[in-house]
Amino acid sequence: MTDAAGRPGAESAAPRLVTACVVLIGDEILSGRTRDSNLSYIAQHLNQIGVQVREARVIPDVEETIVSVINEVRARHDYVFTTGGIGPTHDDITADSIAKAFGVPIDHHPEAMAILDAHYKETGGEFTEARKRMARIPEGATLIANPLSKAPGFQIGNVFVMAGVPMVMQVMLDSLTPRLEGGATMCSRTVSGQIGEGTIAEKLGELQKRFPDVVIGSYPYYRGKSFGTSLVMRGVDPVRLDEAAGEIRALLEGFGVEPIEGEPG
Amino acid sequence: MTDAAGRPGAESAAPRLVTACVVLIGDEILSGRTRDSNLSYIAQHLNQIGVQVREARVIPDVEETIVSVINEVRARHDYVFTTGGIGPTHDDITADSIAKAFGVPIDHHPEAMAILDAHYKETGGEFTEARKRMARIPEGATLIANPLSKAPGFQIGNVFVMAGVPMVMQVMLDSLTPRLEGGATMCSRTVSGQIGEGTIAEKLGELQKRFPDVVIGSYPYYRGKSFGTSLVMRGVDPVRLDEAAGEIRALLEGFGVEPIEGEPG
């Protein structure tokens, strides 16, 4: 058995957790050139429909690595979401690598070709050989619509392949969302207070023991000269979360600290 | 043989690549609550001293996961850097999990105890049992100084364990840097132009073939109504990078596009 956070050991009657892995593909994230913003966006979006991101990987544009990581994580999670590497240039090798991971051929997909052909006719751009690369889709995959810049993503098995540019990734995520089947939805409550973690840690640990079905995270914050701790409770049962939040408010008040609802302003 | 980017297949006389994996530990990153900024900071910092981040993992505060991931990546890379989970609260389980990964006992470290004891005496805080948790260090580890908030990180084998709070992580990274032995330093050049990726992709691919020792990344950008492509060249030989950059400038000019040095403003 696992508890609401997938931790082993605790008994729980909660609905099944549906889990996901996010794979960020791109040399530019590992070199530090680009600071990723897709992971937090995807995680928040999926959580709303009952899919929990339990792992993320950042990997380079290297075929062998993409193949082995995709095959590892698609076996371990209900869903896998990738970002990056599906543009028209030589360094965009995600689609070919995913085909290899699934052991299927890859070719220009008729529907993707039609979408791009119409797009370049409309915009007056040339539908170059390079741009046709963006229509290369592994056999058996279904397209993911991209209303913004047209070149589609695709789904094969439980793997969803999206663009790396955040605004394109976001419209693709909207397009694919109806295909997902969520499980338990993790709810959360946040209570903050101007108190050091070390001061409340002991009583907080005792409280956590009495709420095995609620995962309590403690996060120090610094806002200029103001500092304190945000306590985030996550779990599938809103009633239990409210109970835990009430106890945390009382805990803070016991230390003479005024509880702040949510994150500090 | 691997080339300058660790891609297999190309012959290269470059000095040995020293590689690293960054492991971001924390439920709050996977839930989307916190958008990580540590990975890009660590990657840029390490690159300056010749250590290349080639992989990153984001994992939850789950002991079993931390143990298996740490044991996997420490065998595969020269260095491993972790962030998060070394505070005083019940959800800070990184130190204990790392001890378990290395199969060593963990206890209060005399030097860490002395540092924290002095700190709380000076600041008038109570050195609670919970705060003493921050002095729990696996046997055989050496401390990583934390001039900012005192509670130290630690190094065991090739694994460096740091705080998750960015400003604390950054001073720890400074503290540990003299212990690292870098290899080849990856240099980079960036040339941008107001041109679509699809337009230059074909010639860019040909250029990449003539520069197997330079990894050329192509990244579209959007700045309001301005859009274009940034071409990032990375490799260990500055002379070859300058040659490639010269060819890319000529390529852009061939399309009637003015080359912009670096990222677009």
Coordinates of C-alpha atoms in Angstrom, one line a residue, chain A residues 5-8 26-41 43-44 47 52-62 64-65 69 72 76 87-93 120 126 128-131 134 149 165 167-168 190 196-202 204-205 208 215-220 222 230 232 234 263, chain B residues 5-8 26-41 43-44 47 52-62 64-65 69 72 76 87-93 120 126 128-131 134 149 165 167-168 190 196-202 204-205 208 215-220 222 230 232 234 263:
Chain A
A5 CA 1.7 10.8 -1.7
G6 CA 2.7 7.5 -3.0
R7 CA 4.8 6.8 0.1
P8 CA 4.8 3.2 1.0
G26 CA 17.1 19.8 -24.4
D27 CA 20.8 20.7 -24.1
E28 CA 19.8 24.3 -23.4
I29 CA 18.2 23.4 -20.1
L30 CA 21.2 21.3 -18.9
S31 CA 23.7 24.0 -19.9
G32 CA 21.8 26.6 -17.9
R33 CA 21.0 28.8 -20.9
T34 CA 17.3 28.2 -20.5
R35 CA 15.5 28.1 -17.2
D36 CA 12.7 25.7 -17.6
S37 CA 9.1 26.9 -16.8
N38 CA 7.3 23.9 -18.3
L39 CA 7.6 21.5 -15.4
S40 CA 5.7 23.6 -12.9
Y41 CA 3.0 24.5 -15.5
A43 CA 2.4 19.7 -12.8
Q44 CA -0.2 22.3 -11.8
N47 CA -3.0 18.0 -10.8
Q52 CA 0.2 13.5 -10.2
V53 CA 3.7 14.3 -11.5
R54 CA 5.9 12.0 -9.4
E55 CA 9.1 12.3 -11.3
A56 CA 10.9 14.6 -13.8
R57 CA 14.0 14.1 -15.9
V58 CA 16.1 16.6 -17.8
I59 CA 18.0 15.0 -20.5
P60 CA 20.2 16.1 -23.5
D61 CA 19.4 15.9 -27.2
V62 CA 21.1 12.5 -27.5
E64 CA 20.4 6.9 -27.0
T65 CA 19.5 8.8 -23.8
V69 CA 14.8 7.2 -20.5
E72 CA 12.2 3.4 -18.4
R76 CA 6.7 3.1 -14.5
G87 CA 11.2 21.6 -34.5
P88 CA 12.6 21.7 -38.0
T89 CA 16.3 21.8 -37.3
H90 CA 19.0 19.1 -37.1
D91 CA 19.1 19.2 -33.3
D92 CA 15.4 18.3 -33.2
I93 CA 15.6 14.5 -32.7
Y120 CA 2.5 27.8 -45.2
E126 CA 7.9 28.0 -48.1
T128 CA 10.7 23.4 -47.1
E129 CA 12.2 19.9 -46.6
A130 CA 13.3 21.1 -43.1
R131 CA 9.8 22.1 -42.2
M134 CA 7.9 18.6 -38.3
S149 CA 1.9 27.5 -34.6
V165 CA 8.4 26.7 -26.4
M167 CA 3.2 29.0 -25.2
V168 CA 3.2 26.2 -27.8
T190 CA -1.4 26.4 2.9
G196 CA 11.3 29.6 12.1
E197 CA 11.0 26.0 11.0
G198 CA 13.3 24.9 13.9
T199 CA 10.8 26.3 16.4
I200 CA 7.8 24.4 15.3
A201 CA 9.5 21.4 13.8
E202 CA 9.0 19.1 16.8
L204 CA 4.9 19.7 13.5
G205 CA 6.4 16.2 13.3
Q208 CA 2.3 14.7 10.8
V215 CA 1.5 15.1 3.5
I216 CA 2.7 18.1 5.4
G217 CA 5.6 20.0 3.7
S218 CA 7.4 22.8 5.6
Y219 CA 9.0 25.5 3.5
P220 CA 10.9 28.5 4.9
Y222 CA 12.3 35.1 3.1
S230 CA 4.8 28.0 4.9
V232 CA 1.6 23.0 2.8
R234 CA -1.6 17.8 0.5
E263 CA 1.4 31.9 1.0
Chain B
A5 CA 28.8 17.0 -26.1
G6 CA 29.1 13.4 -25.0
R7 CA 27.4 12.2 -28.1
P8 CA 28.8 8.9 -29.2
G26 CA 11.3 18.0 -3.1
D27 CA 7.6 17.4 -3.4
E28 CA 7.1 21.1 -3.9
I29 CA 8.9 21.1 -7.2
L30 CA 6.9 18.1 -8.5
S31 CA 3.6 19.6 -7.4
G32 CA 4.3 22.8 -9.3
R33 CA 4.2 24.9 -6.1
T34 CA 7.9 25.9 -6.5
R35 CA 9.5 26.7 -9.8
D36 CA 13.1 25.5 -9.5
S37 CA 15.9 28.0 -10.2
N38 CA 18.7 26.0 -8.8
L39 CA 19.4 23.8 -11.9
S40 CA 20.3 26.6 -14.2
Y41 CA 22.4 28.3 -11.6
A43 CA 24.8 24.3 -14.5
Q44 CA 26.2 27.7 -15.3
N47 CA 30.5 24.9 -16.5
Q52 CA 29.2 19.6 -17.4
V53 CA 25.7 18.9 -16.1
R54 CA 24.5 16.1 -18.4
E55 CA 21.4 15.0 -16.5
A56 CA 19.0 16.3 -13.9
R57 CA 16.4 14.5 -11.8
V58 CA 13.5 15.9 -9.9
I59 CA 12.3 13.4 -7.2
P60 CA 9.9 13.5 -4.3
D61 CA 10.8 13.4 -0.5
V62 CA 10.6 9.6 -0.5
E64 CA 13.3 4.7 -1.3
T65 CA 13.4 6.9 -4.3
V69 CA 18.3 7.5 -7.7
E72 CA 22.1 5.1 -9.9
R76 CA 27.3 7.2 -13.8
G87 CA 16.2 21.4 7.1
P88 CA 14.9 20.7 10.7
T89 CA 11.4 19.4 9.9
H90 CA 10.0 15.9 9.6
D91 CA 9.9 16.1 5.8
D92 CA 13.7 16.7 5.6
I93 CA 14.8 13.2 5.0
Y120 CA 22.0 29.8 18.3
E126 CA 17.0 27.7 21.2
T128 CA 16.1 22.5 19.8
E129 CA 16.1 18.7 19.2
A130 CA 14.6 19.6 15.7
R131 CA 17.4 22.0 14.9
M134 CA 20.4 19.6 10.8
S149 CA 22.5 30.4 7.7
V165 CA 16.7 27.6 -0.6
M167 CA 20.6 31.8 -1.6
V168 CA 21.8 29.1 0.8
T190 CA 25.6 32.7 -29.8
G196 CA 12.5 31.4 -38.9
E197 CA 14.1 28.1 -38.0
G198 CA 12.5 26.4 -41.0
T199 CA 14.1 28.8 -43.4
I200 CA 17.7 28.2 -42.3
A201 CA 17.3 24.6 -41.1
E202 CA 18.6 22.9 -44.1
L204 CA 22.3 24.8 -40.8
G205 CA 22.1 21.0 -40.9
Q208 CA 26.6 21.1 -38.4
V215 CA 27.3 21.3 -31.1
I216 CA 24.9 23.7 -32.8
G217 CA 21.6 24.3 -31.1
S218 CA 18.8 26.2 -32.7
Y219 CA 16.3 28.0 -30.5
P220 CA 13.3 30.1 -31.8
Y222 CA 9.6 35.5 -29.6
S230 CA 19.2 32.0 -31.7
V232 CA 24.1 28.5 -29.9
R234 CA 29.1 24.9 -27.9
E263 CA 20.8 36.7 -27.6

